[in-house]
Amino acid sequence: MCGIVGAVTSRQAQAILLAGLHRLEYRGYDSAGMAIVGENGIERRRTVGNVQELDDALMAAPLAGVTGIAHTRWATHGVPAVSNAHPHVAGDGRIALVHNGIIENYERLREELKQGGCRFESDTDSEVIAHLLDECLRRNPEMELRDAVREAARRLEGAFALAVISANDPSRIVAMRVGSPLVVGLGIGENFVASDVPALRPVTDRFLILEEGDLVELTAAGITVWDFQDETAVRTTLRITTDTGDADRGNYRHYMHKEIHEQPQTVRDALEGRVGRARVLEPAFGVNASAVLDGTRAVTIAACGTSYYTGCVARYWIEELAGIPCNVEIASEFRYRKFVVPDGSLFVTISQSGETADTLAALRIAQETGFEHSLTLCNVPVSSLVRESELAFMLHAGTEVAVASTKATTAQFVALMLLTILLARRAGLTAEREAELVAALRQLPEVVAQALALEPRIRALAEQFMDCHHALFLGRGLQYPVALEGALKLKEISYIHAEGYPAGELKHGPLALVDDDMPVVAVAPGNELVEKVRANLEEVRSRSGRLYVFADADSGIVEGEGVTVVEVPRVHELLAPIVYTIPLQLLAYHTAVLKGTDADRPRNLAKSVTVE
Ligand code: F6R
């Protein structure tokens, strides 16, 4: 997705900015650009394709100057094209701006600006901000750039991080963040700004993480931060010496453990720039997303393994909130069966790697057999699924090294809920209900952190699983796929045979397996199905089964002889699958550690299954 780098220094800025852009390539993008303010004012270069194209263009015609901004763009408004690439300029080229995020009210602003005589060069929402700034500065030529940014920002709805330079003052960059990440890098006699720490690691290890609504002015000599209320603010400086933060296990014994613990942040990252104050921002799903979603009358999801289970949760969400049919398919089955394509079908693939052979084959078949549109929810921007799908939503979970998927899974859930809300909006979801769901999503990182705090309890429980040969996982409704996922996690990394079942199916077969040797794990938040689940658990208890129940305080399920209850934090009912997945990841992980299996590289499995 989009990336920002800015530098104000006393050496030539071009090389620093280019190096930063190269380090942002992993986020995925379709064009790149740079603007530097030099002796002749602001000059810029923009190219479509790899950063290398920009590199070549700059090699042929370098930009001279010590202050500049650069950007990698992932198209949301307007196709990938040089004219849509950032930086955008306004005021006869006296202002240049780079922007990450989505401006929701850009159409209205664009119309107003056009009526005022403004001419637009691009189809982007971002260019609106450049013209708003110019308008402020024309009205009040004495106005400081930072005041113009503050004033323009007041008119913007949506999520954004931006950095601006002005030919009137080549010695500074003004940057601001509202709903999209931005960090400041502190140098000696130079300062930097970027959307992401890795972009600046070659030039500094001292970072200042801006808070929501912060506006910052950078000169080579120093930085000043103003908070949302326009008061000067002090932000703590962090020393970050690791390079990407991803490929490094830090103090964790396993990548899987680290990745489980990254989830408060990865859930936040999956949301960042995709939700406004009370709404999901539609272009987050791509340039053509609105038109595609307008025509969507049915959804087919295809995926494998854990990604398939997240799709199974989405079926409940989509059919309940959007009221359209949602079919979820195991990709390796789908590709070899005859199927009917419902009218107005959107084909959705879900994949951490973007290279899973069966999922890719399913996409290709869908494209040949009449599915009108395709969307992938994927964690790897330079992957086959992203390349071959019409729309792509990047999960932003960072590199997932452990074979067993954890942080990509919770990011997939977030992506699927955002998609559900957009589909539901077309089916009459009220603004109040959408705001309620967005508020619950915003709280999710905090609830995920609370779920992670259950770790000591779960580590102790794992001792009761390590010698088992089998385990059953039960759930109902939204929690049924969570039970399937819990069983998959346990079996793949601890090699304990585990099965997930809808709790109502127990007496149709699996109950025969239950005895005092068989741990039965149940996922049972206090929702409308909890009474049914309790009845199912009684069936287990009366056969001397050992019950381990993950439930919240509303479930009314209490510990007793043969029943262990782990209290999971309360969360919005529809988001419960995301939170209940976490303790099951921890249970699988600690059981594997106690058994001494390799939690990161389970036998016979590969991270990216590129063969059938
Ligand atoms: C299980 C796991 C696998 C993957 C599956 C699909 O923990 O990681 O089941 O979910 O192989 O992989 P992706 O999501 O890369 O398509």
Tab-separated table of N, CA, C and O in Angstrom, residues 173-285:
chain	number	residue	atom	x	y	z
A	173	ILE	N	9.554	20.672	6.052
A	173	ILE	CA	8.476	19.775	5.635
A	173	ILE	C	7.417	19.871	6.721
A	173	ILE	O	7.746	19.908	7.906
A	174	VAL	N	6.163	19.928	6.315
A	174	VAL	CA	5.078	19.835	7.297
A	174	VAL	C	4.362	18.511	7.054
A	174	VAL	O	4.082	18.142	5.907
A	175	ALA	N	4.101	17.784	8.140
A	175	ALA	CA	3.447	16.471	7.995
A	175	ALA	C	2.362	16.358	9.051
A	175	ALA	O	2.395	17.030	10.080
A	176	MET	N	1.393	15.491	8.754
A	176	MET	CA	0.286	15.330	9.709
A	176	MET	C	-0.279	13.930	9.584
A	176	MET	O	-0.258	13.341	8.500
A	177	ARG	N	-0.782	13.398	10.698
A	177	ARG	CA	-1.434	12.082	10.623
A	177	ARG	C	-2.795	12.093	11.314
A	177	ARG	O	-2.941	12.589	12.431
A	178	VAL	N	-3.770	11.540	10.602
A	178	VAL	CA	-5.096	11.298	11.184
A	178	VAL	C	-5.546	9.942	10.646
A	178	VAL	O	-5.946	9.827	9.494
A	179	GLY	N	-5.384	8.915	11.427
A	179	GLY	CA	-5.889	7.600	11.015
A	179	GLY	C	-4.960	6.798	10.125
A	179	GLY	O	-5.278	5.686	9.745
A	180	SER	N	-3.821	7.345	9.749
A	180	SER	CA	-2.820	6.589	8.970
A	180	SER	C	-1.473	6.800	9.653
A	180	SER	O	-1.190	7.899	10.127
A	181	PRO	N	-0.616	5.776	9.664
A	181	PRO	CA	0.621	5.908	10.444
A	181	PRO	C	1.640	6.870	9.847
A	181	PRO	O	1.699	7.054	8.641
A	182	LEU	N	2.430	7.461	10.728
A	182	LEU	CA	3.509	8.367	10.319
A	182	LEU	C	4.531	8.403	11.455
A	182	LEU	O	4.136	8.525	12.617
A	183	VAL	N	5.802	8.283	11.119
A	183	VAL	CA	6.833	8.384	12.152
A	183	VAL	C	7.839	9.455	11.742
A	183	VAL	O	8.026	9.717	10.556
A	184	VAL	N	8.472	10.033	12.733
A	184	VAL	CA	9.537	11.004	12.475
A	184	VAL	C	10.859	10.336	12.821
A	184	VAL	O	10.973	9.678	13.860
A	185	GLY	N	11.840	10.474	11.941
A	185	GLY	CA	13.182	9.963	12.210
A	185	GLY	C	14.081	11.131	12.576
A	185	GLY	O	14.077	12.159	11.881
A	186	LEU	N	14.816	10.980	13.680
A	186	LEU	CA	15.649	12.094	14.152
A	186	LEU	C	17.105	11.852	13.765
A	186	LEU	O	17.686	10.822	14.130
A	187	GLY	N	17.682	12.804	13.051
A	187	GLY	CA	19.091	12.678	12.688
A	187	GLY	C	19.906	13.760	13.372
A	187	GLY	O	19.402	14.490	14.220
A	188	ILE	N	21.180	13.847	12.965
A	188	ILE	CA	22.008	14.932	13.502
A	188	ILE	C	22.148	15.947	12.376
A	188	ILE	O	22.716	15.652	11.321
A	189	GLY	N	21.538	17.102	12.578
A	189	GLY	CA	21.523	18.110	11.517
A	189	GLY	C	20.634	17.729	10.349
A	189	GLY	O	20.770	18.283	9.248
A	190	GLU	N	19.752	16.782	10.546
A	190	GLU	CA	18.791	16.406	9.512
A	190	GLU	C	17.646	15.640	10.172
A	190	GLU	O	17.833	15.024	11.219
A	191	ASN	N	16.480	15.717	9.568
A	191	ASN	CA	15.322	14.999	10.120
A	191	ASN	C	14.500	14.410	8.990
A	191	ASN	O	14.589	14.861	7.844
A	192	PHE	N	13.704	13.421	9.358
A	192	PHE	CA	13.020	12.645	8.333
A	192	PHE	C	11.597	12.320	8.781
A	192	PHE	O	11.291	12.311	9.978
A	193	VAL	N	10.779	11.972	7.798
A	193	VAL	CA	9.433	11.525	8.132
A	193	VAL	C	9.117	10.350	7.197
A	193	VAL	O	9.616	10.289	6.075
A	194	ALA	N	8.326	9.400	7.697
A	194	ALA	CA	7.970	8.252	6.846
A	194	ALA	C	6.720	7.582	7.392
A	194	ALA	O	6.351	7.770	8.552
A	195	SER	N	6.114	6.798	6.534
A	195	SER	CA	4.917	6.082	6.965
A	195	SER	C	5.293	4.851	7.780
A	195	SER	O	4.439	4.256	8.424
A	196	ASP	N	6.556	4.486	7.769
A	196	ASP	CA	6.947	3.215	8.312
A	196	ASP	C	8.418	3.268	8.742
A	196	ASP	O	9.237	3.812	8.008
A	197	VAL	N	8.724	2.723	9.899
A	197	VAL	CA	10.104	2.781	10.423
A	197	VAL	C	11.155	2.238	9.442
A	197	VAL	O	12.199	2.869	9.250
A	198	PRO	N	10.938	1.078	8.803
A	198	PRO	CA	12.017	0.523	7.971
A	198	PRO	C	12.520	1.483	6.894
A	198	PRO	O	13.687	1.430	6.516
A	199	ALA	N	11.659	2.386	6.422
A	199	ALA	CA	12.078	3.313	5.360
A	199	ALA	C	13.241	4.183	5.820
A	199	ALA	O	14.045	4.638	5.010
A	200	LEU	N	13.331	4.426	7.119
A	200	LEU	CA	14.330	5.369	7.625
A	200	LEU	C	15.476	4.697	8.372
A	200	LEU	O	16.388	5.384	8.844
A	201	ARG	N	15.455	3.383	8.470
A	201	ARG	CA	16.501	2.723	9.261
A	201	ARG	C	17.919	2.967	8.734
A	201	ARG	O	18.848	3.079	9.544
A	202	PRO	N	18.135	3.140	7.417
A	202	PRO	CA	19.510	3.428	6.984
A	202	PRO	C	20.011	4.784	7.473
A	202	PRO	O	21.215	5.006	7.528
A	203	VAL	N	19.112	5.709	7.815
A	203	VAL	CA	19.588	7.050	8.195
A	203	VAL	C	19.471	7.354	9.683
A	203	VAL	O	20.067	8.311	10.174
A	204	THR	N	18.694	6.572	10.410
A	204	THR	CA	18.591	6.841	11.848
A	204	THR	C	18.079	5.622	12.616
A	204	THR	O	17.471	4.721	12.029
A	205	ASP	N	18.350	5.621	13.911
A	205	ASP	CA	17.719	4.600	14.763
A	205	ASP	C	16.887	5.277	15.862
A	205	ASP	O	16.459	4.655	16.799
A	206	ARG	N	16.719	6.615	15.727
A	206	ARG	CA	15.924	7.341	16.738
A	206	ARG	C	14.605	7.795	16.115
A	206	ARG	O	14.617	8.509	15.095
A	207	PHE	N	13.522	7.366	16.719
A	207	PHE	CA	12.212	7.626	16.126
A	207	PHE	C	11.265	8.257	17.119
A	207	PHE	O	11.322	7.980	18.318
A	208	LEU	N	10.402	9.025	16.563
A	208	LEU	CA	9.362	9.648	17.359
A	208	LEU	C	8.052	9.209	16.708
A	208	LEU	O	7.840	9.445	15.521
A	209	ILE	N	7.235	8.508	17.463
A	209	ILE	CA	6.005	7.975	16.868
A	209	ILE	C	4.902	9.003	17.093
A	209	ILE	O	4.547	9.308	18.233
A	210	LEU	N	4.371	9.516	16.013
A	210	LEU	CA	3.354	10.562	16.135
A	210	LEU	C	2.036	9.960	16.602
A	210	LEU	O	1.729	8.811	16.307
A	211	GLU	N	1.258	10.762	17.310
A	211	GLU	CA	-0.053	10.304	17.770
A	211	GLU	C	-1.133	10.845	16.846
A	211	GLU	O	-0.904	11.746	16.050
A	212	GLU	N	-2.338	10.248	17.008
A	212	GLU	CA	-3.482	10.663	16.204
A	212	GLU	C	-3.665	12.180	16.219
A	212	GLU	O	-3.677	12.787	17.302
A	213	GLY	N	-3.763	12.776	15.054
A	213	GLY	CA	-4.042	14.209	14.978
A	213	GLY	C	-2.802	15.076	15.092
A	213	GLY	O	-2.898	16.300	15.018
A	214	ASP	N	-1.630	14.477	15.260
A	214	ASP	CA	-0.398	15.281	15.388
A	214	ASP	C	-0.027	15.940	14.072
A	214	ASP	O	-0.133	15.333	12.996
A	215	LEU	N	0.448	17.172	14.197
A	215	LEU	CA	1.004	17.891	13.057
A	215	LEU	C	2.464	18.159	13.410
A	215	LEU	O	2.765	18.507	14.559
A	216	VAL	N	3.368	17.988	12.460
A	216	VAL	CA	4.782	18.154	12.790
A	216	VAL	C	5.459	19.004	11.724
A	216	VAL	O	5.138	18.900	10.540
A	217	GLU	N	6.355	19.868	12.188
A	217	GLU	CA	7.144	20.662	11.257
A	217	GLU	C	8.591	20.227	11.421
A	217	GLU	O	9.119	20.206	12.543
A	218	LEU	N	9.218	19.868	10.310
A	218	LEU	CA	10.596	19.385	10.373
A	218	LEU	C	11.507	20.363	9.646
A	218	LEU	O	11.211	20.750	8.506
A	219	THR	N	12.589	20.747	10.300
A	219	THR	CA	13.675	21.443	9.613
A	219	THR	C	14.923	20.608	9.885
A	219	THR	O	14.876	19.658	10.683
A	220	ALA	N	16.041	20.980	9.248
A	220	ALA	CA	17.271	20.210	9.494
A	220	ALA	C	17.684	20.357	10.958
A	220	ALA	O	18.272	19.453	11.554
A	221	ALA	N	17.329	21.492	11.567
A	221	ALA	CA	17.786	21.763	12.933
A	221	ALA	C	16.897	21.163	14.006
A	221	ALA	O	17.339	20.948	15.133
A	222	GLY	N	15.643	20.884	13.701
A	222	GLY	CA	14.778	20.378	14.772
A	222	GLY	C	13.380	20.061	14.285
A	222	GLY	O	13.044	20.253	13.112
A	223	ILE	N	12.582	19.585	15.221
A	223	ILE	CA	11.196	19.289	14.880
A	223	ILE	C	10.280	19.870	15.962
A	223	ILE	O	10.674	19.972	17.123
A	224	THR	N	9.094	20.260	15.549
A	224	THR	CA	8.078	20.701	16.514
A	224	THR	C	6.801	19.936	16.222
A	224	THR	O	6.417	19.801	15.059
A	225	VAL	N	6.174	19.442	17.300
A	225	VAL	CA	4.926	18.692	17.136
A	225	VAL	C	3.802	19.469	17.798
A	225	VAL	O	3.964	19.994	18.902
A	226	TRP	N	2.652	19.535	17.113
A	226	TRP	CA	1.438	20.097	17.698
A	226	TRP	C	0.388	18.994	17.752
A	226	TRP	O	0.276	18.202	16.810
A	227	ASP	N	-0.337	18.942	18.836
A	227	ASP	CA	-1.364	17.901	18.943
A	227	ASP	C	-2.655	18.355	18.280
A	227	ASP	O	-2.707	19.424	17.657
A	228	PHE	N	-3.695	17.541	18.442
A	228	PHE	CA	-4.966	17.784	17.788
A	228	PHE	C	-5.556	19.143	18.152
A	228	PHE	O	-6.225	19.784	17.358
A	229	GLN	N	-5.304	19.575	19.387
A	229	GLN	CA	-5.834	20.878	19.845
A	229	GLN	C	-4.910	22.033	19.471
A	229	GLN	O	-5.066	23.142	19.945
A	230	ASP	N	-3.894	21.746	18.669
A	230	ASP	CA	-2.944	22.755	18.233
A	230	ASP	C	-2.027	23.231	19.361
A	230	ASP	O	-1.464	24.325	19.302
A	231	GLU	N	-1.883	22.428	20.391
A	231	GLU	CA	-0.928	22.741	21.464
A	231	GLU	C	0.392	22.037	21.126
A	231	GLU	O	0.365	20.890	20.646
A	232	THR	N	1.516	22.675	21.421
A	232	THR	CA	2.774	21.961	21.177
A	232	THR	C	2.832	20.735	22.079
A	232	THR	O	2.370	20.770	23.226
A	233	ALA	N	3.378	19.690	21.543
A	233	ALA	CA	3.333	18.410	22.268
A	233	ALA	C	4.711	17.765	22.261
A	233	ALA	O	5.503	17.978	21.345
A	234	VAL	N	4.969	17.005	23.328
A	234	VAL	CA	6.238	16.278	23.400
A	234	VAL	C	5.923	14.797	23.199
A	234	VAL	O	5.034	14.264	23.849
A	235	ARG	N	6.613	14.176	22.289
A	235	ARG	CA	6.410	12.743	22.053
A	235	ARG	C	7.689	12.001	22.397
A	235	ARG	O	8.786	12.494	22.128
A	236	THR	N	7.517	10.838	22.970
A	236	THR	CA	8.716	10.109	23.404
A	236	THR	C	9.536	9.615	22.219
A	236	THR	O	8.997	9.232	21.189
A	237	THR	N	10.845	9.629	22.442
A	237	THR	CA	11.749	9.139	21.398
A	237	THR	C	12.059	7.674	21.668
A	237	THR	O	12.323	7.286	22.801
A	238	LEU	N	12.004	6.884	20.602
A	238	LEU	CA	12.304	5.459	20.745
A	238	LEU	C	13.579	5.151	19.978
A	238	LEU	O	13.804	5.714	18.907
A	239	ARG	N	14.362	4.238	20.532
A	239	ARG	CA	15.523	3.775	19.760
A	239	ARG	C	15.124	2.427	19.141
A	239	ARG	O	14.742	1.506	19.865
A	240	ILE	N	15.148	2.362	17.843
A	240	ILE	CA	14.770	1.101	17.173
A	240	ILE	C	15.974	0.638	16.372
A	240	ILE	O	16.362	1.273	15.384
A	241	THR	N	16.551	-0.455	16.823
A	241	THR	CA	17.788	-0.890	16.164
A	241	THR	C	17.559	-2.107	15.269
A	241	THR	O	18.389	-2.420	14.431
A	242	THR	N	16.421	-2.797	15.462
A	242	THR	CA	16.173	-3.933	14.560
A	242	THR	C	15.835	-3.363	13.193
A	242	THR	O	15.393	-2.231	13.078
A	243	ASP	N	16.009	-4.217	12.194
A	243	ASP	CA	15.859	-3.654	10.871
A	243	ASP	C	14.409	-3.596	10.428
A	243	ASP	O	13.806	-2.553	10.331
A	244	THR	N	13.801	-4.713	10.191
A	244	THR	CA	12.422	-4.650	9.717
A	244	THR	C	11.462	-4.972	10.835
A	244	THR	O	10.289	-4.697	10.741
A	245	GLY	N	11.956	-5.599	11.907
A	245	GLY	CA	11.077	-6.005	12.978
A	245	GLY	C	10.399	-7.322	12.660
A	245	GLY	O	9.881	-8.000	13.524
A	246	ASP	N	10.412	-7.729	11.402
A	246	ASP	CA	9.694	-8.924	10.982
A	246	ASP	C	10.582	-10.158	10.995
A	246	ASP	O	10.253	-11.184	11.552
A	247	ALA	N	11.718	-10.012	10.338
A	247	ALA	CA	12.563	-11.170	10.133
A	247	ALA	C	13.362	-11.497	11.389
A	247	ALA	O	14.195	-12.391	11.401
A	248	ASP	N	13.099	-10.771	12.455
A	248	ASP	CA	13.866	-10.889	13.667
A	248	ASP	C	12.975	-11.518	14.745
A	248	ASP	O	11.867	-11.062	14.966
A	249	ARG	N	13.490	-12.541	15.440
A	249	ARG	CA	12.653	-13.229	16.427
A	249	ARG	C	12.622	-12.480	17.753
A	249	ARG	O	11.877	-12.830	18.662
A	250	GLY	N	13.485	-11.466	17.856
A	250	GLY	CA	13.557	-10.703	19.100
A	250	GLY	C	13.847	-11.628	20.275
A	250	GLY	O	14.651	-12.548	20.169
A	251	ASN	N	13.159	-11.411	21.390
A	251	ASN	CA	13.402	-12.247	22.566
A	251	ASN	C	12.527	-13.491	22.600
A	251	ASN	O	12.499	-14.193	23.594
A	252	TYR	N	11.796	-13.721	21.554
A	252	TYR	CA	10.909	-14.890	21.546
A	252	TYR	C	11.668	-16.140	21.108
A	252	TYR	O	12.566	-16.063	20.266
A	253	ARG	N	11.240	-17.268	21.668
A	253	ARG	CA	11.899	-18.516	21.302
A	253	ARG	C	11.467	-18.961	19.901
A	253	ARG	O	12.218	-19.623	19.190
A	254	HIS	N	10.242	-18.649	19.554
A	254	HIS	CA	9.734	-19.045	18.233
A	254	HIS	C	9.095	-17.852	17.528
A	254	HIS	O	8.487	-17.004	18.169
A	255	TYR	N	9.173	-17.879	16.205
A	255	TYR	CA	8.450	-16.863	15.424
A	255	TYR	C	6.957	-16.935	15.719
A	255	TYR	O	6.272	-15.918	15.790
A	256	MET	N	6.462	-18.152	15.871
A	256	MET	CA	5.008	-18.274	16.075
A	256	MET	C	4.581	-17.509	17.331
A	256	MET	O	3.565	-16.817	17.324
A	257	HIS	N	5.393	-17.627	18.374
A	257	HIS	CA	5.066	-16.944	19.620
A	257	HIS	C	5.101	-15.431	19.398
A	257	HIS	O	4.210	-14.696	19.831
A	258	LYS	N	6.128	-14.982	18.712
A	258	LYS	CA	6.240	-13.542	18.434
A	258	LYS	C	5.042	-13.082	17.602
A	258	LYS	O	4.436	-12.036	17.876
A	259	GLU	N	4.689	-13.874	16.604
A	259	GLU	CA	3.611	-13.464	15.695
A	259	GLU	C	2.254	-13.451	16.406
A	259	GLU	O	1.417	-12.592	16.156
A	260	ILE	N	2.086	-14.380	17.345
A	260	ILE	CA	0.844	-14.360	18.144
A	260	ILE	C	0.782	-13.051	18.933
A	260	ILE	O	-0.251	-12.388	18.991
A	261	HIS	N	1.923	-12.666	19.487
A	261	HIS	CA	1.934	-11.455	20.322
A	261	HIS	C	1.900	-10.166	19.514
A	261	HIS	O	1.653	-9.092	20.073
A	262	GLU	N	2.170	-10.246	18.242
A	262	GLU	CA	2.101	-9.026	17.415
A	262	GLU	C	0.660	-8.641	17.082
A	262	GLU	O	0.415	-7.587	16.494
A	263	GLN	N	-0.297	-9.499	17.449
A	263	GLN	CA	-1.651	-9.298	16.912
A	263	GLN	C	-2.367	-8.003	17.323
A	263	GLN	O	-3.097	-7.455	16.508
A	264	PRO	N	-2.141	-7.464	18.524
A	264	PRO	CA	-2.782	-6.164	18.758
A	264	PRO	C	-2.350	-5.148	17.688
A	264	PRO	O	-3.158	-4.390	17.167
A	265	GLN	N	-1.057	-5.191	17.337
A	265	GLN	CA	-0.565	-4.236	16.353
A	265	GLN	C	-1.015	-4.601	14.932
A	265	GLN	O	-1.397	-3.729	14.146
A	266	THR	N	-0.990	-5.886	14.598
A	266	THR	CA	-1.349	-6.236	13.210
A	266	THR	C	-2.845	-6.021	12.959
A	266	THR	O	-3.235	-5.646	11.858
A	267	VAL	N	-3.654	-6.215	13.996
A	267	VAL	CA	-5.089	-5.907	13.840
A	267	VAL	C	-5.239	-4.398	13.611
A	267	VAL	O	-5.983	-3.947	12.743
A	268	ARG	N	-4.482	-3.623	14.382
A	268	ARG	CA	-4.523	-2.162	14.219
A	268	ARG	C	-4.067	-1.776	12.799
A	268	ARG	O	-4.689	-0.973	12.124
A	269	ASP	N	-2.986	-2.432	12.354
A	269	ASP	CA	-2.462	-2.113	11.020
A	269	ASP	C	-3.462	-2.489	9.920
A	269	ASP	O	-3.556	-1.810	8.898
A	270	ALA	N	-4.180	-3.590	10.133
A	270	ALA	CA	-5.154	-4.006	9.110
A	270	ALA	C	-6.285	-2.988	9.005
A	270	ALA	O	-6.898	-2.824	7.962
A	271	LEU	N	-6.544	-2.292	10.107
A	271	LEU	CA	-7.630	-1.300	10.122
A	271	LEU	C	-7.164	0.079	9.676
A	271	LEU	O	-7.952	0.875	9.176
A	272	GLU	N	-5.881	0.323	9.894
A	272	GLU	CA	-5.377	1.689	9.740
A	272	GLU	C	-5.559	2.189	8.303
A	272	GLU	O	-5.227	1.518	7.335
A	273	GLY	N	-6.159	3.361	8.179
A	273	GLY	CA	-6.401	3.934	6.859
A	273	GLY	C	-7.616	3.345	6.174
A	273	GLY	O	-7.983	3.757	5.083
A	274	ARG	N	-8.233	2.348	6.813
A	274	ARG	CA	-9.388	1.698	6.163
A	274	ARG	C	-10.708	2.085	6.816
A	274	ARG	O	-11.756	1.778	6.290
A	275	VAL	N	-10.654	2.682	7.988
A	275	VAL	CA	-11.891	3.120	8.642
A	275	VAL	C	-11.783	4.590	9.024
A	275	VAL	O	-10.741	5.057	9.460
A	276	GLY	N	-12.878	5.302	8.811
A	276	GLY	CA	-12.959	6.681	9.270
A	276	GLY	C	-13.494	6.674	10.686
A	276	GLY	O	-13.475	5.654	11.368
A	277	ARG	N	-14.016	7.804	11.124
A	277	ARG	CA	-14.516	7.874	12.499
A	277	ARG	C	-15.634	6.868	12.735
A	277	ARG	O	-15.670	6.196	13.745
A	278	ALA	N	-16.533	6.772	11.753
A	278	ALA	CA	-17.693	5.913	11.978
A	278	ALA	C	-18.039	5.062	10.766
A	278	ALA	O	-19.083	4.428	10.727
A	279	ARG	N	-17.157	5.045	9.787
A	279	ARG	CA	-17.459	4.348	8.537
A	279	ARG	C	-16.267	3.581	8.029
A	279	ARG	O	-15.124	3.951	8.283
A	280	VAL	N	-16.557	2.550	7.257
A	280	VAL	CA	-15.493	1.860	6.533
A	280	VAL	C	-15.249	2.656	5.248
A	280	VAL	O	-16.186	3.108	4.598
A	281	LEU	N	-13.968	2.836	4.909
A	281	LEU	CA	-13.634	3.647	3.733
A	281	LEU	C	-13.563	2.723	2.513
A	281	LEU	O	-12.681	1.883	2.403
A	282	GLU	N	-14.485	2.927	1.634
A	282	GLU	CA	-14.696	1.988	0.532
A	282	GLU	C	-13.494	1.795	-0.399
A	282	GLU	O	-13.169	0.666	-0.776
A	283	PRO	N	-12.785	2.878	-0.772
A	283	PRO	CA	-11.689	2.684	-1.715
A	283	PRO	C	-10.557	1.818	-1.157
A	283	PRO	O	-9.637	1.469	-1.885
A	284	ALA	N	-10.615	1.490	0.139
A	284	ALA	CA	-9.604	0.594	0.703
A	284	ALA	C	-9.534	-0.703	-0.085
A	284	ALA	O	-8.512	-1.390	-0.086
A	285	PHE	N	-10.615	-1.052	-0.778
A	285	PHE	CA	-10.620	-2.294	-1.541
A	285	PHE	C	-10.207	-2.081	-2.999
A	285	PHE	O	-10.257	-3.013	-3.783
